[in-house]
């Protein structure tokens, strides 16, 4: 069963898509999404944080990802654009979400809702953004990973004595 934040991200993508394509009012979008039977399984507080944050910060988020793209943001499909905006929002404004999780969730959204190889593109762009905005967190993770490799431990933390 999918986690409540994962479901919140899926509903956020649907809402951001509706906003990007039709320019609908966010309160109307939320009301329509809440009518879905599956919405009760979503983390509603996190959904609201994401949808309001992404829509409010869309221009700034777009400006952050645009230099990382191989084409103008407007040329991406609304699904890919929405996923990148959500991922960028999480990387920039949700420090409780680890950078790897933010990237992976974007990739999973792209696999579920996007084009055939869209997930690879999403992964590359969000990874580049994470290298910039979560550099300290990434450096720390690499340092721990290197230390664990040197001690023969693989992803299990410190060995027990």
mmCIF file with all atom_site columns, C-alpha atoms in Angstrom:
data_model
loop_
_atom_site.group_PDB
_atom_site.id
_atom_site.type_symbol
_atom_site.label_atom_id
_atom_site.label_alt_id
_atom_site.label_comp_id
_atom_site.label_asym_id
_atom_site.label_entity_id
_atom_site.label_seq_id
_atom_site.pdbx_PDB_ins_code
_atom_site.Cartn_x
_atom_site.Cartn_y
_atom_site.Cartn_z
_atom_site.occupancy
_atom_site.B_iso_or_equiv
_atom_site.pdbx_formal_charge
_atom_site.auth_seq_id
_atom_site.auth_comp_id
_atom_site.auth_asym_id
_atom_site.auth_atom_id
_atom_site.pdbx_PDB_model_num
ATOM 1   C CA . UNK A 1 1   ? 0.000   0.000  0.000   1.00 0.00 ? 1   UNK A CA 1
ATOM 2   C CA . UNK A 1 2   ? 1.316   3.410  -0.958  1.00 0.00 ? 2   UNK A CA 1
ATOM 3   C CA . UNK A 1 3   ? 2.248   5.827  1.819   1.00 0.00 ? 3   UNK A CA 1
ATOM 4   C CA . UNK A 1 4   ? 0.068   8.822  2.559   1.00 0.00 ? 4   UNK A CA 1
ATOM 5   C CA . UNK A 1 5   ? 2.729   11.292 1.385   1.00 0.00 ? 5   UNK A CA 1
ATOM 6   C CA . UNK A 1 6   ? 3.168   9.380  -1.875  1.00 0.00 ? 6   UNK A CA 1
ATOM 7   C CA . UNK A 1 7   ? -0.582  9.622  -2.438  1.00 0.00 ? 7   UNK A CA 1
ATOM 8   C CA . UNK A 1 8   ? -0.471  13.320 -1.515  1.00 0.00 ? 8   UNK A CA 1
ATOM 9   C CA . UNK A 1 9   ? 2.189   13.839 -4.198  1.00 0.00 ? 9   UNK A CA 1
ATOM 10  C CA . UNK A 1 10  ? 0.031   12.044 -6.775  1.00 0.00 ? 10  UNK A CA 1
ATOM 11  C CA . UNK A 1 11  ? -2.937  14.283 -5.989  1.00 0.00 ? 11  UNK A CA 1
ATOM 12  C CA . UNK A 1 12  ? -0.651  17.321 -5.994  1.00 0.00 ? 12  UNK A CA 1
ATOM 13  C CA . UNK A 1 13  ? 0.522   16.392 -9.487  1.00 0.00 ? 13  UNK A CA 1
ATOM 14  C CA . UNK A 1 14  ? -3.082  16.087 -10.647 1.00 0.00 ? 14  UNK A CA 1
ATOM 15  C CA . UNK A 1 15  ? -3.844  19.493 -9.173  1.00 0.00 ? 15  UNK A CA 1
ATOM 16  C CA . UNK A 1 16  ? -0.742  21.175 -10.572 1.00 0.00 ? 16  UNK A CA 1
ATOM 17  C CA . UNK A 1 17  ? -1.516  19.637 -13.966 1.00 0.00 ? 17  UNK A CA 1
ATOM 18  C CA . UNK A 1 18  ? -5.053  21.082 -13.854 1.00 0.00 ? 18  UNK A CA 1
ATOM 19  C CA . UNK A 1 19  ? -3.610  24.461 -12.894 1.00 0.00 ? 19  UNK A CA 1
ATOM 20  C CA . UNK A 1 20  ? -0.950  24.386 -15.634 1.00 0.00 ? 20  UNK A CA 1
ATOM 21  C CA . UNK A 1 21  ? -3.338  23.256 -18.366 1.00 0.00 ? 21  UNK A CA 1
ATOM 22  C CA . UNK A 1 22  ? -6.514  25.073 -17.443 1.00 0.00 ? 22  UNK A CA 1
ATOM 23  C CA . UNK A 1 23  ? -5.509  27.780 -15.024 1.00 0.00 ? 23  UNK A CA 1
ATOM 24  C CA . UNK A 1 24  ? -8.263  26.722 -12.636 1.00 0.00 ? 24  UNK A CA 1
ATOM 25  C CA . UNK A 1 25  ? -8.496  28.272 -9.179  1.00 0.00 ? 25  UNK A CA 1
ATOM 26  C CA . UNK A 1 26  ? -6.595  26.240 -6.592  1.00 0.00 ? 26  UNK A CA 1
ATOM 27  C CA . UNK A 1 27  ? -9.570  26.068 -4.200  1.00 0.00 ? 27  UNK A CA 1
ATOM 28  C CA . UNK A 1 28  ? -11.728 24.587 -6.969  1.00 0.00 ? 28  UNK A CA 1
ATOM 29  C CA . UNK A 1 29  ? -8.960  22.149 -7.888  1.00 0.00 ? 29  UNK A CA 1
ATOM 30  C CA . UNK A 1 30  ? -8.654  21.011 -4.267  1.00 0.00 ? 30  UNK A CA 1
ATOM 31  C CA . UNK A 1 31  ? -12.428 20.609 -3.920  1.00 0.00 ? 31  UNK A CA 1
ATOM 32  C CA . UNK A 1 32  ? -12.535 18.445 -7.053  1.00 0.00 ? 32  UNK A CA 1
ATOM 33  C CA . UNK A 1 33  ? -9.608  16.296 -5.929  1.00 0.00 ? 33  UNK A CA 1
ATOM 34  C CA . UNK A 1 34  ? -11.106 15.787 -2.468  1.00 0.00 ? 34  UNK A CA 1
ATOM 35  C CA . UNK A 1 35  ? -14.155 14.215 -4.131  1.00 0.00 ? 35  UNK A CA 1
ATOM 36  C CA . UNK A 1 36  ? -11.975 11.283 -5.197  1.00 0.00 ? 36  UNK A CA 1
ATOM 37  C CA . UNK A 1 37  ? -12.509 8.272  -2.931  1.00 0.00 ? 37  UNK A CA 1
ATOM 38  C CA . UNK A 1 38  ? -8.736  7.690  -2.698  1.00 0.00 ? 38  UNK A CA 1
ATOM 39  C CA . UNK A 1 39  ? -8.066  11.193 -1.365  1.00 0.00 ? 39  UNK A CA 1
ATOM 40  C CA . UNK A 1 40  ? -8.833  10.079 2.195   1.00 0.00 ? 40  UNK A CA 1
ATOM 41  C CA . UNK A 1 41  ? -5.670  7.932  2.039   1.00 0.00 ? 41  UNK A CA 1
ATOM 42  C CA . UNK A 1 42  ? -3.507  10.989 1.313   1.00 0.00 ? 42  UNK A CA 1
ATOM 43  C CA . UNK A 1 43  ? -1.705  13.102 3.894   1.00 0.00 ? 43  UNK A CA 1
ATOM 44  C CA . UNK A 1 44  ? -3.996  16.096 3.421   1.00 0.00 ? 44  UNK A CA 1
ATOM 45  C CA . UNK A 1 45  ? -1.790  18.543 5.303   1.00 0.00 ? 45  UNK A CA 1
ATOM 46  C CA . UNK A 1 46  ? 1.192   17.623 3.139   1.00 0.00 ? 46  UNK A CA 1
ATOM 47  C CA . UNK A 1 47  ? -0.955  17.792 -0.007  1.00 0.00 ? 47  UNK A CA 1
ATOM 48  C CA . UNK A 1 48  ? -2.064  21.317 0.916   1.00 0.00 ? 48  UNK A CA 1
ATOM 49  C CA . UNK A 1 49  ? 1.515   22.363 1.673   1.00 0.00 ? 49  UNK A CA 1
ATOM 50  C CA . UNK A 1 50  ? 2.646   21.077 -1.708  1.00 0.00 ? 50  UNK A CA 1
ATOM 51  C CA . UNK A 1 51  ? -0.169  22.335 -3.908  1.00 0.00 ? 51  UNK A CA 1
ATOM 52  C CA . UNK A 1 52  ? -0.332  25.810 -2.384  1.00 0.00 ? 52  UNK A CA 1
ATOM 53  C CA . UNK A 1 53  ? 3.458   26.064 -2.250  1.00 0.00 ? 53  UNK A CA 1
ATOM 54  C CA . UNK A 1 54  ? 4.064   24.861 -5.807  1.00 0.00 ? 54  UNK A CA 1
ATOM 55  C CA . UNK A 1 55  ? 1.428   27.147 -7.296  1.00 0.00 ? 55  UNK A CA 1
ATOM 56  C CA . UNK A 1 56  ? 2.523   30.160 -5.234  1.00 0.00 ? 56  UNK A CA 1
ATOM 57  C CA . UNK A 1 57  ? 6.214   29.603 -5.997  1.00 0.00 ? 57  UNK A CA 1
ATOM 58  C CA . UNK A 1 58  ? 5.799   28.319 -9.579  1.00 0.00 ? 58  UNK A CA 1
ATOM 59  C CA . UNK A 1 59  ? 7.708   31.183 -11.206 1.00 0.00 ? 59  UNK A CA 1
ATOM 60  C CA . UNK A 1 60  ? 10.624  30.925 -8.775  1.00 0.00 ? 60  UNK A CA 1
ATOM 61  C CA . UNK A 1 61  ? 10.685  27.116 -9.030  1.00 0.00 ? 61  UNK A CA 1
ATOM 62  C CA . UNK A 1 62  ? 10.631  27.334 -12.808 1.00 0.00 ? 62  UNK A CA 1
ATOM 63  C CA . UNK A 1 63  ? 13.515  29.794 -12.715 1.00 0.00 ? 63  UNK A CA 1
ATOM 64  C CA . UNK A 1 64  ? 15.521  27.352 -10.564 1.00 0.00 ? 64  UNK A CA 1
ATOM 65  C CA . UNK A 1 65  ? 15.045  24.373 -12.901 1.00 0.00 ? 65  UNK A CA 1
ATOM 66  C CA . UNK A 1 66  ? 15.227  26.193 -16.260 1.00 0.00 ? 66  UNK A CA 1
ATOM 67  C CA . UNK A 1 67  ? 19.065  26.436 -16.349 1.00 0.00 ? 67  UNK A CA 1
ATOM 68  C CA . UNK A 1 68  ? 19.199  22.655 -15.828 1.00 0.00 ? 68  UNK A CA 1
ATOM 69  C CA . UNK A 1 69  ? 16.991  21.873 -18.832 1.00 0.00 ? 69  UNK A CA 1
ATOM 70  C CA . UNK A 1 70  ? 17.948  21.163 -22.431 1.00 0.00 ? 70  UNK A CA 1
ATOM 71  C CA . UNK A 1 71  ? 14.914  23.108 -23.688 1.00 0.00 ? 71  UNK A CA 1
ATOM 72  C CA . UNK A 1 72  ? 12.570  25.825 -22.427 1.00 0.00 ? 72  UNK A CA 1
ATOM 73  C CA . UNK A 1 73  ? 10.383  24.816 -19.480 1.00 0.00 ? 73  UNK A CA 1
ATOM 74  C CA . UNK A 1 74  ? 7.253   25.607 -21.505 1.00 0.00 ? 74  UNK A CA 1
ATOM 75  C CA . UNK A 1 75  ? 8.229   22.922 -24.032 1.00 0.00 ? 75  UNK A CA 1
ATOM 76  C CA . UNK A 1 76  ? 8.034   20.153 -21.430 1.00 0.00 ? 76  UNK A CA 1
ATOM 77  C CA . UNK A 1 77  ? 4.782   18.258 -21.123 1.00 0.00 ? 77  UNK A CA 1
ATOM 78  C CA . UNK A 1 78  ? 2.563   19.597 -18.320 1.00 0.00 ? 78  UNK A CA 1
ATOM 79  C CA . UNK A 1 79  ? 3.153   16.312 -16.469 1.00 0.00 ? 79  UNK A CA 1
ATOM 80  C CA . UNK A 1 80  ? 6.950   16.650 -16.565 1.00 0.00 ? 80  UNK A CA 1
ATOM 81  C CA . UNK A 1 81  ? 6.724   20.346 -15.720 1.00 0.00 ? 81  UNK A CA 1
ATOM 82  C CA . UNK A 1 82  ? 4.457   19.583 -12.760 1.00 0.00 ? 82  UNK A CA 1
ATOM 83  C CA . UNK A 1 83  ? 6.745   16.837 -11.484 1.00 0.00 ? 83  UNK A CA 1
ATOM 84  C CA . UNK A 1 84  ? 9.782   19.113 -11.707 1.00 0.00 ? 84  UNK A CA 1
ATOM 85  C CA . UNK A 1 85  ? 7.963   21.902 -9.867  1.00 0.00 ? 85  UNK A CA 1
ATOM 86  C CA . UNK A 1 86  ? 6.898   19.510 -7.093  1.00 0.00 ? 86  UNK A CA 1
ATOM 87  C CA . UNK A 1 87  ? 10.393  18.015 -6.813  1.00 0.00 ? 87  UNK A CA 1
ATOM 88  C CA . UNK A 1 88  ? 11.993  21.456 -6.792  1.00 0.00 ? 88  UNK A CA 1
ATOM 89  C CA . UNK A 1 89  ? 9.578   22.617 -4.105  1.00 0.00 ? 89  UNK A CA 1
ATOM 90  C CA . UNK A 1 90  ? 10.425  19.625 -1.915  1.00 0.00 ? 90  UNK A CA 1
ATOM 91  C CA . UNK A 1 91  ? 14.168  20.097 -2.399  1.00 0.00 ? 91  UNK A CA 1
ATOM 92  C CA . UNK A 1 92  ? 13.970  23.816 -1.611  1.00 0.00 ? 92  UNK A CA 1
ATOM 93  C CA . UNK A 1 93  ? 11.258  24.006 1.047   1.00 0.00 ? 93  UNK A CA 1
ATOM 94  C CA . UNK A 1 94  ? 10.900  20.583 2.714   1.00 0.00 ? 94  UNK A CA 1
ATOM 95  C CA . UNK A 1 95  ? 14.125  19.869 4.617   1.00 0.00 ? 95  UNK A CA 1
ATOM 96  C CA . UNK A 1 96  ? 12.395  16.959 6.378   1.00 0.00 ? 96  UNK A CA 1
ATOM 97  C CA . UNK A 1 97  ? 12.258  15.165 3.006   1.00 0.00 ? 97  UNK A CA 1
ATOM 98  C CA . UNK A 1 98  ? 15.686  13.664 2.249   1.00 0.00 ? 98  UNK A CA 1
ATOM 99  C CA . UNK A 1 99  ? 17.084  14.665 -1.146  1.00 0.00 ? 99  UNK A CA 1
ATOM 100 C CA . UNK A 1 100 ? 17.091  11.063 -2.380  1.00 0.00 ? 100 UNK A CA 1
ATOM 101 C CA . UNK A 1 101 ? 13.423  10.716 -1.465  1.00 0.00 ? 101 UNK A CA 1
ATOM 102 C CA . UNK A 1 102 ? 12.474  13.929 -3.285  1.00 0.00 ? 102 UNK A CA 1
ATOM 103 C CA . UNK A 1 103 ? 14.252  12.715 -6.427  1.00 0.00 ? 103 UNK A CA 1
ATOM 104 C CA . UNK A 1 104 ? 12.903  9.166  -6.198  1.00 0.00 ? 104 UNK A CA 1
ATOM 105 C CA . UNK A 1 105 ? 9.335   10.343 -5.680  1.00 0.00 ? 105 UNK A CA 1
ATOM 106 C CA . UNK A 1 106 ? 9.648   12.543 -8.771  1.00 0.00 ? 106 UNK A CA 1
ATOM 107 C CA . UNK A 1 107 ? 10.956  9.569  -10.746 1.00 0.00 ? 107 UNK A CA 1
ATOM 108 C CA . UNK A 1 108 ? 8.080   7.389  -9.520  1.00 0.00 ? 108 UNK A CA 1
ATOM 109 C CA . UNK A 1 109 ? 5.527   10.046 -10.502 1.00 0.00 ? 109 UNK A CA 1
ATOM 110 C CA . UNK A 1 110 ? 7.099   10.204 -13.963 1.00 0.00 ? 110 UNK A CA 1
ATOM 111 C CA . UNK A 1 111 ? 6.977   6.416  -14.325 1.00 0.00 ? 111 UNK A CA 1
ATOM 112 C CA . UNK A 1 112 ? 3.318   6.355  -13.338 1.00 0.00 ? 112 UNK A CA 1
ATOM 113 C CA . UNK A 1 113 ? 2.017   9.445  -15.154 1.00 0.00 ? 113 UNK A CA 1
ATOM 114 C CA . UNK A 1 114 ? 4.666   10.536 -17.655 1.00 0.00 ? 114 UNK A CA 1
ATOM 115 C CA . UNK A 1 115 ? 6.013   9.473  -21.022 1.00 0.00 ? 115 UNK A CA 1
ATOM 116 C CA . UNK A 1 116 ? 8.120   6.401  -21.691 1.00 0.00 ? 116 UNK A CA 1
ATOM 117 C CA . UNK A 1 117 ? 11.532  7.765  -20.709 1.00 0.00 ? 117 UNK A CA 1
ATOM 118 C CA . UNK A 1 118 ? 10.392  10.876 -18.856 1.00 0.00 ? 118 UNK A CA 1
ATOM 119 C CA . UNK A 1 119 ? 11.547  9.419  -15.546 1.00 0.00 ? 119 UNK A CA 1
ATOM 120 C CA . UNK A 1 120 ? 15.176  9.504  -16.733 1.00 0.00 ? 120 UNK A CA 1
ATOM 121 C CA . UNK A 1 121 ? 14.881  13.187 -17.584 1.00 0.00 ? 121 UNK A CA 1
ATOM 122 C CA . UNK A 1 122 ? 13.207  13.969 -14.242 1.00 0.00 ? 122 UNK A CA 1
ATOM 123 C CA . UNK A 1 123 ? 15.951  12.068 -12.415 1.00 0.00 ? 123 UNK A CA 1
ATOM 124 C CA . UNK A 1 124 ? 18.712  14.003 -14.156 1.00 0.00 ? 124 UNK A CA 1
ATOM 125 C CA . UNK A 1 125 ? 17.182  17.435 -13.613 1.00 0.00 ? 125 UNK A CA 1
ATOM 126 C CA . UNK A 1 126 ? 16.244  16.882 -9.963  1.00 0.00 ? 126 UNK A CA 1
ATOM 127 C CA . UNK A 1 127 ? 19.655  15.365 -9.246  1.00 0.00 ? 127 UNK A CA 1
ATOM 128 C CA . UNK A 1 128 ? 21.372  18.472 -10.660 1.00 0.00 ? 128 UNK A CA 1
ATOM 129 C CA . UNK A 1 129 ? 19.114  20.711 -8.587  1.00 0.00 ? 129 UNK A CA 1
ATOM 130 C CA . UNK A 1 130 ? 19.790  18.662 -5.454  1.00 0.00 ? 130 UNK A CA 1
ATOM 131 C CA . UNK A 1 131 ? 23.556  18.972 -6.019  1.00 0.00 ? 131 UNK A CA 1
ATOM 132 C CA . UNK A 1 132 ? 23.067  22.737 -5.838  1.00 0.00 ? 132 UNK A CA 1
ATOM 133 C CA . UNK A 1 133 ? 20.454  23.222 -3.117  1.00 0.00 ? 133 UNK A CA 1
ATOM 134 C CA . UNK A 1 134 ? 21.243  20.224 -0.885  1.00 0.00 ? 134 UNK A CA 1
ATOM 135 C CA . UNK A 1 135 ? 25.027  20.185 -1.320  1.00 0.00 ? 135 UNK A CA 1
ATOM 136 C CA . UNK A 1 136 ? 25.760  19.892 2.417   1.00 0.00 ? 136 UNK A CA 1
ATOM 137 C CA . UNK A 1 137 ? 23.312  17.011 2.868   1.00 0.00 ? 137 UNK A CA 1
ATOM 138 C CA . UNK A 1 138 ? 24.713  15.200 -0.187  1.00 0.00 ? 138 UNK A CA 1
ATOM 139 C CA . UNK A 1 139 ? 28.325  15.710 0.903   1.00 0.00 ? 139 UNK A CA 1
ATOM 140 C CA . UNK A 1 140 ? 27.463  14.318 4.332   1.00 0.00 ? 140 UNK A CA 1
ATOM 141 C CA . UNK A 1 141 ? 25.756  11.270 2.779   1.00 0.00 ? 141 UNK A CA 1
ATOM 142 C CA . UNK A 1 142 ? 28.766  10.628 0.532   1.00 0.00 ? 142 UNK A CA 1
ATOM 143 C CA . UNK A 1 143 ? 31.127  10.959 3.501   1.00 0.00 ? 143 UNK A CA 1
ATOM 144 C CA . UNK A 1 144 ? 29.121  8.426  5.500   1.00 0.00 ? 144 UNK A CA 1
ATOM 145 C CA . UNK A 1 145 ? 28.910  6.130  2.471   1.00 0.00 ? 145 UNK A CA 1
ATOM 146 C CA . UNK A 1 146 ? 32.670  6.269  1.956   1.00 0.00 ? 146 UNK A CA 1
ATOM 147 C CA . UNK A 1 147 ? 33.293  5.605  5.648   1.00 0.00 ? 147 UNK A CA 1
ATOM 148 C CA . UNK A 1 148 ? 30.915  2.630  5.594   1.00 0.00 ? 148 UNK A CA 1
ATOM 149 C CA . UNK A 1 149 ? 32.609  1.247  2.466   1.00 0.00 ? 149 UNK A CA 1
ATOM 150 C CA . UNK A 1 150 ? 36.024  1.599  4.078   1.00 0.00 ? 150 UNK A CA 1
ATOM 151 C CA . UNK A 1 151 ? 34.818  -0.372 7.088   1.00 0.00 ? 151 UNK A CA 1
ATOM 152 C CA . UNK A 1 152 ? 33.147  -3.048 4.963   1.00 0.00 ? 152 UNK A CA 1
ATOM 153 C CA . UNK A 1 153 ? 29.635  -2.047 5.987   1.00 0.00 ? 153 UNK A CA 1
ATOM 154 C CA . UNK A 1 154 ? 27.076  -1.706 3.207   1.00 0.00 ? 154 UNK A CA 1
ATOM 155 C CA . UNK A 1 155 ? 24.110  0.452  4.149   1.00 0.00 ? 155 UNK A CA 1
ATOM 156 C CA . UNK A 1 156 ? 23.702  -1.086 7.589   1.00 0.00 ? 156 UNK A CA 1
ATOM 157 C CA . UNK A 1 157 ? 25.135  1.667  9.754   1.00 0.00 ? 157 UNK A CA 1
ATOM 158 C CA . UNK A 1 158 ? 27.797  0.835  12.320  1.00 0.00 ? 158 UNK A CA 1
ATOM 159 C CA . UNK A 1 159 ? 28.597  -2.825 12.923  1.00 0.00 ? 159 UNK A CA 1
ATOM 160 C CA . UNK A 1 160 ? 27.558  -4.164 16.303  1.00 0.00 ? 160 UNK A CA 1
ATOM 161 C CA . UNK A 1 161 ? 30.256  -5.235 18.710  1.00 0.00 ? 161 UNK A CA 1
#
